[in-house]
Coordinates of C-alpha atoms in Angstrom, one line a residue:
Chain A
M1 CA 0.0 -0.1 0.0
Y2 CA 2.8 2.2 -0.4
L3 CA 1.0 4.1 -3.2
C4 CA -1.2 5.5 -0.4
K5 CA 1.3 5.8 2.2
N6 CA 3.2 8.0 -0.3
F7 CA 0.5 10.0 -1.6
L8 CA -0.4 11.2 1.7
E9 CA 3.2 11.6 2.9
P10 CA 3.8 15.0 0.9
K11 CA 0.7 16.4 2.3
L12 CA 1.3 15.8 6.1
E13 CA 4.7 16.8 5.6
T14 CA 3.7 20.1 4.6
V15 CA 0.9 20.3 7.2
L16 CA 3.6 19.4 9.9
I17 CA 6.0 21.8 8.5
M18 CA 3.4 24.4 8.6
I19 CA 2.8 23.8 12.1
I20 CA 6.1 23.6 13.6
S21 CA 7.8 26.0 11.4
N22 CA 8.2 28.8 13.8
K23 CA 11.9 27.8 14.6
P24 CA 14.5 26.6 12.0
V25 CA 15.8 24.0 14.4
Q26 CA 12.4 22.1 14.5
Y27 CA 11.8 22.9 10.6
L28 CA 15.0 20.8 9.9
L29 CA 14.0 18.0 12.5
V30 CA 10.6 17.6 10.7
T31 CA 12.0 17.9 7.3
L32 CA 14.5 15.1 8.4
L33 CA 11.5 12.9 9.7
A34 CA 9.6 13.3 6.6
L35 CA 12.6 11.7 4.8
T36 CA 13.1 8.6 6.6
S37 CA 10.8 6.8 4.6
S38 CA 13.0 7.5 1.8
I39 CA 16.2 6.5 3.7
N40 CA 14.6 3.4 4.3
F41 CA 13.9 2.8 0.9
A42 CA 17.4 3.7 0.2
S43 CA 18.6 1.1 2.6
T44 CA 16.7 -1.7 1.4
S45 CA 18.5 -1.6 -2.2
V46 CA 15.3 -0.9 -3.9
D47 CA 14.8 2.4 -5.5
S48 CA 12.3 4.7 -4.1
V49 CA 9.5 5.8 -6.3
S50 CA 7.4 8.7 -6.2
V51 CA 3.4 8.8 -6.2
K52 CA 3.2 10.9 -9.2
H53 CA 5.4 8.6 -11.2
D54 CA 3.6 5.6 -10.2
D55 CA 0.3 7.1 -10.9
V56 CA 1.3 8.1 -14.5
E57 CA 2.8 4.8 -15.2
L58 CA -0.4 3.2 -14.1
A59 CA -2.5 5.7 -15.9
A60 CA -0.3 5.4 -19.2
E61 CA -0.4 1.7 -19.1
G62 CA -3.9 1.7 -18.6
H63 CA -3.7 -1.1 -16.0
G64 CA -6.2 -1.5 -13.2
T65 CA -4.2 -0.4 -10.1
T66 CA -3.3 -3.2 -8.1
S67 CA -3.6 -4.0 -4.2
E68 CA -0.2 -5.2 -3.4
H69 CA -0.8 -5.9 0.3
G70 CA -1.3 -9.3 1.3
K71 CA -0.2 -10.6 -2.3
T72 CA 2.4 -13.5 -1.9
V73 CA 5.6 -13.3 -3.3
G74 CA 6.1 -14.9 -6.7
H75 CA 2.4 -14.5 -7.7
D76 CA 2.5 -12.0 -10.6
V77 CA -1.2 -12.0 -11.0
E78 CA -2.6 -8.8 -10.6
K79 CA -5.8 -8.3 -8.5
E80 CA -8.8 -6.0 -9.1
F81 CA -8.4 -3.1 -6.6
N82 CA -10.6 -3.7 -3.5
A83 CA -10.9 -0.7 -1.4
S84 CA -12.3 -2.3 1.8
E85 CA -9.5 -4.8 1.8
L86 CA -7.2 -2.0 1.7
I87 CA -8.9 0.1 4.4
N88 CA -8.9 -3.0 6.6
S89 CA -5.4 -3.8 6.3
H90 CA -4.4 -0.1 7.2
I91 CA -6.5 0.3 10.2
G92 CA -5.8 -3.3 11.6
D93 CA -2.7 -4.8 13.5
A94 CA -0.1 -6.5 11.8
H95 CA 2.7 -9.0 12.5
D96 CA 5.2 -7.1 10.4
F97 CA 5.5 -3.1 9.4
H98 CA 5.0 -2.8 5.9
I99 CA 7.0 -0.1 4.5
A100 CA 6.5 0.0 0.8
D101 CA 6.1 -2.5 -2.2
W102 CA 8.4 -2.5 -5.0
N103 CA 7.4 -4.8 -8.1
G104 CA 4.9 -6.8 -6.2
H105 CA 7.5 -7.5 -3.3
A106 CA 6.6 -6.1 0.0
I107 CA 9.4 -4.1 1.8
S108 CA 8.9 -4.6 5.4
F109 CA 10.2 -4.1 9.1
N110 CA 10.0 -7.9 10.3
L111 CA 8.8 -7.7 14.2
P112 CA 9.3 -10.8 16.4
V113 CA 6.4 -13.6 16.6
I114 CA 5.9 -14.5 20.2
L115 CA 3.7 -17.7 20.3
W116 CA 2.5 -19.7 23.3
T117 CA 2.2 -23.0 21.6
N118 CA 1.0 -26.5 23.0
N119 CA 4.8 -26.8 23.4
G120 CA 5.6 -23.7 25.1
L121 CA 7.0 -20.4 23.8
E122 CA 8.3 -19.8 20.6
I123 CA 9.8 -16.6 19.3
F124 CA 10.6 -16.1 15.7
S125 CA 11.0 -13.5 13.0
S126 CA 7.5 -12.6 11.1
E127 CA 10.1 -12.9 8.1
K128 CA 9.4 -16.6 8.0
F129 CA 5.7 -16.2 6.9
H130 CA 7.3 -14.4 3.6
H131 CA 4.5 -11.8 3.8
D132 CA 2.0 -14.5 3.3
N133 CA -1.7 -13.7 4.9
E134 CA -3.9 -16.3 3.3
G135 CA -2.8 -19.3 5.0
H136 CA -0.9 -20.7 1.9
H137 CA 2.5 -20.7 3.4
V138 CA 3.4 -23.2 6.3
V139 CA 6.0 -22.4 8.5
D140 CA 7.7 -24.8 10.7
I141 CA 8.7 -23.8 14.4
N142 CA 10.1 -26.7 16.2
G143 CA 8.1 -29.3 14.8
Q144 CA 4.9 -27.3 15.0
K145 CA 3.4 -26.1 11.6
V146 CA 1.7 -22.6 11.8
V147 CA 0.2 -20.6 9.1
R148 CA -0.9 -17.0 9.0
Y149 CA -4.3 -15.9 7.7
K150 CA -5.4 -12.4 8.0
E151 CA -2.9 -11.6 10.6
V152 CA -4.2 -14.3 12.9
I153 CA -1.7 -17.3 13.3
F154 CA -3.3 -21.0 13.3
Y155 CA -1.8 -24.5 13.7
A156 CA -1.7 -25.7 10.2
D157 CA -3.7 -28.7 10.8
K158 CA -6.5 -27.2 12.6
F159 CA -6.6 -24.4 9.7
E160 CA -7.2 -27.2 7.2
E161 CA -10.4 -28.2 8.7
M162 CA -11.8 -24.6 9.3
T163 CA -14.6 -23.4 6.8
K164 CA -14.0 -19.7 5.6
E165 CA -16.1 -18.0 7.9
E166 CA -14.3 -19.7 10.9
R167 CA -11.5 -18.5 9.7
D168 CA -12.5 -15.1 9.0
N169 CA -13.5 -15.0 12.8
G170 CA -10.1 -16.8 13.8
A171 CA -9.5 -14.2 16.4
F172 CA -11.2 -15.8 19.0
A173 CA -11.0 -19.5 17.8
F174 CA -8.5 -20.1 21.0
D175 CA -8.5 -23.9 20.1
A176 CA -7.5 -23.8 16.7
R177 CA -4.4 -21.2 17.2
P178 CA -1.5 -20.7 19.8
L179 CA -2.0 -18.0 22.0
D180 CA -0.1 -14.7 20.3
F181 CA 2.1 -12.2 22.3
S182 CA 3.5 -11.1 19.3
I183 CA 5.3 -7.6 19.1
T184 CA 2.9 -6.6 16.3
K185 CA 2.9 -3.0 14.4
N186 CA 0.9 -1.4 17.3
V187 CA 2.8 -3.0 19.9
F188 CA 5.9 -1.5 18.5
S189 CA 4.6 1.8 17.9
M190 CA 3.1 1.8 21.4
L191 CA 6.4 0.9 22.9
M192 CA 8.2 3.7 20.7
S193 CA 5.9 6.4 21.9
A194 CA 6.2 5.4 25.4
I195 CA 10.0 5.5 25.2
V196 CA 9.8 9.1 23.4
L197 CA 7.3 10.3 25.8
F198 CA 9.1 9.2 28.8
F199 CA 12.3 10.8 27.6
L200 CA 10.5 14.0 26.8
F201 CA 9.0 14.2 30.1
F202 CA 12.2 13.0 31.8
A203 CA 14.1 16.0 30.1
V204 CA 11.5 18.4 31.3
A205 CA 11.5 17.0 34.8
R206 CA 15.3 17.4 35.0
S207 CA 15.5 20.8 33.4
Y208 CA 13.4 22.0 36.1
K209 CA 16.5 21.1 38.7
N210 CA 18.8 23.6 36.8
N211 CA 16.3 26.3 36.0
P212 CA 14.1 27.3 39.1
N213 CA 12.7 30.5 37.2
A214 CA 10.2 30.6 34.3
P215 CA 10.2 27.3 32.2
K216 CA 12.0 27.5 28.8
G217 CA 12.5 25.5 25.6
L218 CA 10.7 21.8 25.9
A219 CA 9.7 22.6 29.4
G220 CA 7.9 26.2 28.3
F221 CA 6.2 23.9 25.6
L222 CA 5.1 21.1 27.7
E223 CA 4.2 22.8 30.8
P224 CA 1.3 24.6 29.8
L225 CA -0.2 21.2 28.4
V226 CA 0.7 19.8 32.1
T227 CA -1.2 22.8 33.8
F228 CA -4.0 22.6 31.4
V229 CA -4.7 18.9 32.3
R230 CA -4.6 20.1 35.9
D231 CA -6.7 23.3 35.7
E232 CA -9.0 22.5 33.2
I233 CA -9.5 18.7 33.5
A234 CA -8.5 17.3 37.2
I235 CA -9.5 20.4 39.4
P236 CA -12.8 21.1 38.2
N237 CA -13.9 17.4 37.9
I238 CA -12.1 15.9 41.0
G239 CA -11.9 19.0 43.3
T240 CA -9.2 20.9 44.6
K241 CA -8.8 18.3 47.6
K242 CA -8.4 15.0 45.8
Y243 CA -7.1 15.7 42.3
G244 CA -3.5 15.6 43.3
K245 CA -3.5 11.7 43.7
Y246 CA -5.1 11.3 40.4
M247 CA -2.9 13.8 38.1
P248 CA -0.2 11.4 37.5
Y249 CA -2.7 9.0 35.8
L250 CA -4.8 11.8 33.8
L251 CA -1.7 13.4 32.4
T252 CA -0.3 9.7 31.4
I253 CA -3.4 9.0 29.5
F254 CA -3.6 12.3 28.1
F255 CA -0.2 12.4 26.6
F256 CA -0.4 8.8 25.8
I257 CA -3.6 8.7 23.8
W258 CA -2.5 12.3 22.0
V259 CA 0.5 11.2 21.0
N260 CA -0.4 7.8 19.7
N261 CA -3.6 9.5 17.8
L262 CA -0.8 11.8 16.1
I263 CA 1.4 8.9 15.5
G264 CA -1.7 7.5 13.6
L265 CA -1.8 10.4 11.3
I266 CA 1.9 10.1 10.1
P267 CA 1.7 8.0 7.1
F268 CA 5.0 6.4 6.9
F269 CA 7.2 3.8 8.6
P270 CA 7.8 4.2 12.0
F271 CA 4.7 5.5 12.4
S272 CA 1.3 5.1 10.7
S273 CA 0.0 2.3 13.3
N274 CA -3.6 2.5 14.1
L275 CA -3.2 2.1 17.7
T276 CA -5.8 4.5 19.2
G277 CA -8.2 3.3 16.6
N278 CA -7.9 -0.3 17.9
I279 CA -10.6 -1.7 20.0
Y280 CA -8.2 -3.8 22.1
F281 CA -6.3 -0.8 23.2
T282 CA -9.2 1.2 23.9
F283 CA -10.4 -1.5 26.0
V284 CA -7.4 -1.5 28.1
M285 CA -7.5 2.1 28.7
A286 CA -11.1 2.1 29.3
F287 CA -10.8 -0.9 31.6
I288 CA -7.9 0.9 33.4
T289 CA -10.2 4.0 34.0
F290 CA -13.0 1.7 35.1
V291 CA -10.6 0.0 37.8
V292 CA -9.2 3.5 39.1
T293 CA -12.8 4.8 39.3
T294 CA -13.9 1.4 41.2
L295 CA -10.9 1.3 43.6
S296 CA -11.5 5.2 44.5
G297 CA -15.0 4.5 45.1
N298 CA -15.9 6.2 48.5
K299 CA -19.0 5.4 50.8
N300 CA -21.3 7.9 48.9
Y301 CA -20.4 6.3 45.4
W302 CA -21.3 2.7 46.6
G303 CA -24.2 4.0 48.7
H304 CA -25.4 5.4 45.3
I305 CA -25.3 2.0 43.6
F306 CA -26.6 -0.4 46.3
N307 CA -28.7 2.1 48.0
T308 CA -29.8 4.7 45.8
P309 CA -31.3 7.5 47.9
G310 CA -34.9 8.1 47.8
V311 CA -35.6 5.1 46.1
P312 CA -37.9 2.7 47.8
V313 CA -36.4 -0.5 49.2
W314 CA -38.6 -2.7 46.9
L315 CA -37.3 -1.3 43.8
A316 CA -33.6 -2.4 44.8
P317 CA -33.9 -5.6 42.7
I318 CA -34.3 -3.4 39.6
M319 CA -31.8 -0.4 40.6
I320 CA -28.9 -2.4 41.8
P321 CA -28.5 -4.2 37.9
V322 CA -29.1 -0.8 36.6
E323 CA -26.5 1.0 38.5
I324 CA -24.3 -1.8 37.9
I325 CA -24.7 -1.6 34.3
G326 CA -24.2 2.2 34.6
M327 CA -20.6 1.6 36.1
L328 CA -19.9 -0.4 33.2
T329 CA -21.4 1.7 30.2
K330 CA -19.2 4.5 31.3
P331 CA -15.9 2.9 30.4
F332 CA -17.7 1.1 27.6
A333 CA -18.3 4.5 26.4
L334 CA -15.1 5.7 26.7
M335 CA -13.7 2.7 24.8
I336 CA -16.0 3.0 21.7
R337 CA -15.8 6.6 21.5
L338 CA -11.8 6.9 21.3
F339 CA -11.8 3.7 19.0
A340 CA -14.9 4.9 16.6
N341 CA -13.4 8.4 16.2
I342 CA -10.2 7.5 15.3
T343 CA -11.0 4.5 13.1
A344 CA -13.6 6.7 11.4
G345 CA -10.9 9.5 10.5
H346 CA -8.5 6.7 9.2
I347 CA -11.3 5.2 7.3
I348 CA -12.1 8.7 5.6
I349 CA -8.7 9.5 4.8
L350 CA -7.9 6.0 3.3
S351 CA -11.4 6.2 1.2
L352 CA -10.5 9.5 -0.3
V353 CA -7.0 8.0 -1.4
S354 CA -9.0 4.9 -2.9
L355 CA -11.0 7.3 -4.9
I356 CA -8.0 7.5 -7.2
F357 CA -7.8 4.0 -7.8
I358 CA -11.2 3.3 -8.0
F359 CA -11.7 6.0 -10.5
K360 CA -8.3 4.9 -12.2
S361 CA -7.8 8.4 -13.3
I362 CA -5.3 10.9 -12.8
A363 CA -7.6 14.1 -12.5
I364 CA -9.5 12.8 -9.5
G365 CA -5.9 13.0 -7.6
P366 CA -6.0 16.9 -6.9
V367 CA -9.4 16.8 -5.6
A368 CA -8.9 13.7 -3.4
G369 CA -5.7 15.4 -2.4
A370 CA -7.4 18.4 -1.2
F371 CA -9.9 16.6 0.7
V372 CA -6.9 14.3 2.5
L373 CA -5.3 17.5 3.3
F374 CA -8.4 18.8 4.7
M375 CA -9.2 15.7 6.7
S376 CA -5.9 15.4 7.9
V377 CA -6.0 18.7 9.5
L378 CA -9.1 17.9 10.8
E379 CA -7.9 14.6 12.1
M380 CA -4.9 16.3 13.9
L381 CA -7.5 18.3 15.7
V382 CA -9.6 15.0 16.5
A383 CA -6.4 13.5 17.9
A384 CA -6.1 16.4 20.6
L385 CA -9.9 16.6 21.3
Q386 CA -10.2 12.6 21.7
A387 CA -7.2 12.9 24.0
Y388 CA -8.7 15.8 25.8
V389 CA -12.3 13.9 26.0
F390 CA -10.8 10.4 27.3
T391 CA -8.9 12.3 30.0
L392 CA -12.0 14.4 30.8
L393 CA -14.5 11.7 30.9
S394 CA -12.0 9.8 33.3
A395 CA -11.6 12.6 35.5
L396 CA -15.4 13.3 35.5
F397 CA -15.9 9.3 36.6
I398 CA -13.0 9.5 39.2
G399 CA -14.7 12.7 40.2
Q400 CA -18.1 11.1 40.8
A401 CA -16.4 8.1 42.6
V402 CA -14.6 10.4 45.2
E403 CA -17.3 12.9 45.6
E404 CA -18.3 14.0 49.2
H405 CA -22.2 14.7 49.3
D406 CA -23.9 16.9 51.7
H407 CA -27.0 14.8 50.9
H408 CA -30.1 15.7 48.9
Chain B
M1 CA -11.7 -3.7 10.7
Q2 CA -10.1 -7.4 10.6
L3 CA -9.9 -8.4 14.3
T4 CA -6.6 -9.8 15.3
S5 CA -5.5 -12.1 18.2
P6 CA -6.8 -10.0 21.3
E7 CA -4.2 -11.3 23.6
S8 CA -1.3 -9.8 22.2
L9 CA -2.0 -6.2 22.2
I10 CA -4.1 -6.4 25.4
F11 CA -1.1 -8.1 27.1
W12 CA 1.2 -5.7 26.0
T13 CA -0.9 -2.4 26.4
T14 CA -1.4 -3.4 30.0
I15 CA 2.4 -4.3 30.5
I16 CA 3.7 -1.1 28.4
F17 CA 1.1 1.1 30.2
I18 CA 1.5 0.3 33.8
V19 CA 5.7 0.1 33.5
F20 CA 5.0 3.7 31.5
F21 CA 2.9 5.2 34.2
I22 CA 5.0 4.0 36.8
L23 CA 8.2 5.4 35.3
L24 CA 6.6 8.6 34.4
A25 CA 4.9 9.1 37.7
K26 CA 8.2 8.7 39.6
F27 CA 10.7 10.2 37.3
A28 CA 8.4 12.8 35.5
W29 CA 5.1 14.0 36.9
K30 CA 6.5 14.1 40.5
P31 CA 9.1 16.8 39.8
I32 CA 7.3 18.6 37.1
L33 CA 4.0 18.8 39.3
G34 CA 6.4 19.6 42.1
A35 CA 8.2 22.5 40.2
V36 CA 5.2 23.7 39.0
K37 CA 3.4 24.1 42.2
S38 CA 6.5 25.4 44.0
R39 CA 7.1 28.1 41.4
E40 CA 3.4 28.9 41.7
E41 CA 3.8 29.2 45.6
S42 CA 6.9 31.5 44.9
I43 CA 4.9 33.7 42.5
N44 CA 2.2 33.9 45.0
N45 CA 4.5 34.7 47.8
A46 CA 6.3 37.2 45.6
L47 CA 2.9 38.9 44.8
A48 CA 1.8 39.1 48.4
S49 CA 5.2 40.6 49.4
A50 CA 5.1 43.2 46.6
E51 CA 1.4 43.8 48.0
A52 CA 2.8 44.0 51.4
A53 CA 5.6 46.4 50.0
R54 CA 3.1 48.6 48.3
L55 CA 1.3 49.1 51.6
E56 CA 4.4 49.8 53.7
M57 CA 5.3 52.1 50.9
Q58 CA 1.8 53.8 51.4
N59 CA 2.4 53.8 54.9
L60 CA 5.8 55.5 54.5
T61 CA 4.2 58.1 52.4
A62 CA 1.5 58.9 54.7
D63 CA 4.0 59.2 57.4
N64 CA 6.1 61.5 55.2
E65 CA 3.1 63.6 54.4
R66 CA 2.4 63.8 58.1
I67 CA 5.9 64.7 59.3
L68 CA 5.9 67.2 56.4
K69 CA 2.9 68.9 57.8
E70 CA 4.3 68.8 61.4
A71 CA 7.6 70.3 59.9
R72 CA 5.8 73.1 58.4
V73 CA 3.6 73.9 61.4
E74 CA 6.7 74.0 63.3
R75 CA 8.5 76.2 60.7
D76 CA 5.4 78.4 60.8
A77 CA 5.5 78.6 64.7
M78 CA 9.1 79.3 64.5
L79 CA 8.6 81.9 61.9
K80 CA 5.8 83.7 64.1
E81 CA 7.9 83.2 66.9
A82 CA 11.1 85.0 65.5
R83 CA 8.7 87.9 64.4
E84 CA 7.4 87.8 67.5
M85 CA 11.0 88.1 69.0
R86 CA 12.1 90.7 66.4
E87 CA 9.2 92.9 67.2
Q88 CA 10.1 92.6 71.0
I89 CA 13.7 93.3 70.3
I90 CA 12.9 96.3 68.3
A91 CA 10.4 97.6 71.0
D92 CA 12.6 96.7 73.5
S93 CA 15.4 98.6 71.9
K94 CA 13.3 101.4 70.9
N95 CA 12.5 101.9 74.5
E96 CA 15.8 101.5 76.0
A97 CA 17.0 103.9 73.2
Q98 CA 14.3 106.2 74.2
E99 CA 15.0 105.9 77.9
Q100 CA 18.8 106.5 77.3
G101 CA 17.7 109.6 75.1
Q102 CA 15.7 110.7 77.6
K103 CA 18.3 110.3 80.2
L104 CA 21.0 111.9 78.1
I105 CA 18.5 114.6 77.6
E106 CA 18.1 114.7 81.3
Q107 CA 21.8 115.0 81.8
A108 CA 22.5 117.4 79.0
K109 CA 19.7 119.7 80.7
A110 CA 21.3 119.4 83.8
A111 CA 24.8 120.0 82.7
I112 CA 23.2 123.0 80.9
E113 CA 21.7 124.0 84.1
N114 CA 24.8 123.7 85.7
E115 CA 26.7 125.4 83.1
K116 CA 24.3 128.0 83.2
N117 CA 24.2 128.8 86.7
A118 CA 28.2 128.7 86.7
A119 CA 28.2 131.0 83.7
M120 CA 25.3 133.3 85.6
A121 CA 27.8 132.9 88.7
E122 CA 30.7 133.9 86.7
L123 CA 28.7 136.7 85.2
K124 CA 27.7 138.1 88.1
L125 CA 31.2 137.9 89.3
Q126 CA 32.1 139.5 85.9
V127 CA 29.4 142.1 86.0
S128 CA 30.4 142.7 89.7
T129 CA 33.9 143.1 88.5
L130 CA 32.9 145.2 85.8
S131 CA 30.6 147.2 87.5
L132 CA 33.2 147.9 90.4
S133 CA 35.6 148.8 87.3
I134 CA 33.2 151.0 85.8
A135 CA 32.3 152.4 89.0
E136 CA 35.9 152.9 89.6
K137 CA 36.4 154.5 86.2
L138 CA 33.3 156.7 87.0
L139 CA 34.1 157.5 90.1
K140 CA 37.6 158.4 89.0
E141 CA 35.8 160.4 86.3
E142 CA 33.1 161.8 88.3
L143 CA 34.9 162.4 91.4
S144 CA 36.5 165.4 89.7
N145 CA 33.4 166.8 89.7
K146 CA 31.3 166.4 92.9
E147 CA 27.9 166.8 91.8
S148 CA 28.4 165.0 88.7
Q149 CA 29.6 162.1 90.8
T150 CA 26.6 161.9 92.9
K151 CA 24.4 162.3 89.8
L152 CA 26.1 159.4 88.2
V153 CA 25.9 157.0 91.1
E154 CA 22.2 157.7 91.5
K155 CA 21.5 157.3 87.8
M156 CA 23.6 154.1 87.6
L157 CA 22.0 152.8 90.4
G158 CA 18.8 153.5 88.9
D159 CA 19.7 151.5 85.9
V160 CA 21.1 148.7 87.3
K161 CA 18.7 146.1 87.9
L162 CA 19.7 143.1 89.5
N163 CA 18.5 140.5 87.2

């Protein structure tokens, strides 16, 4: 899917540069960052291609554009372009980090596959699958045969017995596959963002030791965000007495989600993962908020759930389940909101790019490009907004759990 | 979205997030929030002390004004006193001068009187001497003529009037 990735790249580059070009150093940094994909191309001893070239080539040849992702090596058959397949593969997780395609050969960054099989732990490189995602290439791991089908790894023998439908829903067929603890694209990107964020804030924390005066540089840029979380999110929702205890958690989720939202918008190699648009990730984040909320719940909070004030006792059999469902719907809404917003943004951008390949016309390029640019800018706003909303609602739920009533 | 194996991402998200959270909380949020808070406190303190300084300044200004006013009153009083004193001195000296003058005049008068008396006495003496000499001369003259001598004596005596 290098077509799309490359297509998006110049746009986002421009956007990024526009935003951060206040300082020459940052401009250079961003330019350098934007060039990293090209550097990767060069290092893989394959020439880089530009979007326009390819577009022109395709248009000139009058061929249908091809979806090269997921195509097995050695198959030279060109498939009909399938937008939903492209979009699905882009917003989903993957065992290898796909960088580009060249002549039908995928260039990717191979990530480790970690399986808990019937014979114990097995670790190997995702390279062994040879980019196969259709269950064709059987990999022998210390005598155990596994195949990969749509990024889910099955035991080869069990896979043979499954119907197409069972295979498509294979993510939850725990008897037909080993447990998969691979460092996937999303895990890789999450790890990267965590390390970058940690060093960023560690540097900020250190800078305060040497500079007791007004913050400057990195601290000057990040401190307003920290005080924003404190003054606009934590204090109004949790209250001045108790907010301090929850500040580290709120700050962590705010920056973690925000940065990962932004990483998802950068369409080239070390970024481009759709982590915050992955329901498993949002599930864990929402679940942690749920755990924090539940553990912080005071007498009032539990009193409202098990003995709602002002409600007759005989209604308790109805009220208690309703209240318990209420406890769960709050984090559930958090999970769905973040997942849906980020995924929707990715789908829109990818659909706009797909238009070019659906119409098979270069003329649609500038139109789709303009829309993609617009959507990308909008998504940058959404990235910050959703991080803010997630943090705000987490603070609100925690605030409800620790609230002291005078009582109605 | 094609769902992939849930355990992978759930496992790693949990691990990475918890480790990330603990590390950040210990090495980043604690010092950052501490620094921000202490700076805010120091700013508040600085503002409070500035306010205190302003109040003190105001007090000082008021004090100065008061002192100035007092000084002005005092100066006025001193000036008044000085003026009074001056007038007093002038008046006193005038009196004294008058007294002195009076005294001098008295003295002068007394001296003049004395002089006059002395002069009078002298004059009397002189007159008497002169008279005697005249008389002598006349006598010498008239005595050559008895009748005229007598006549003259009579006339002279008639003319002389003792003061």
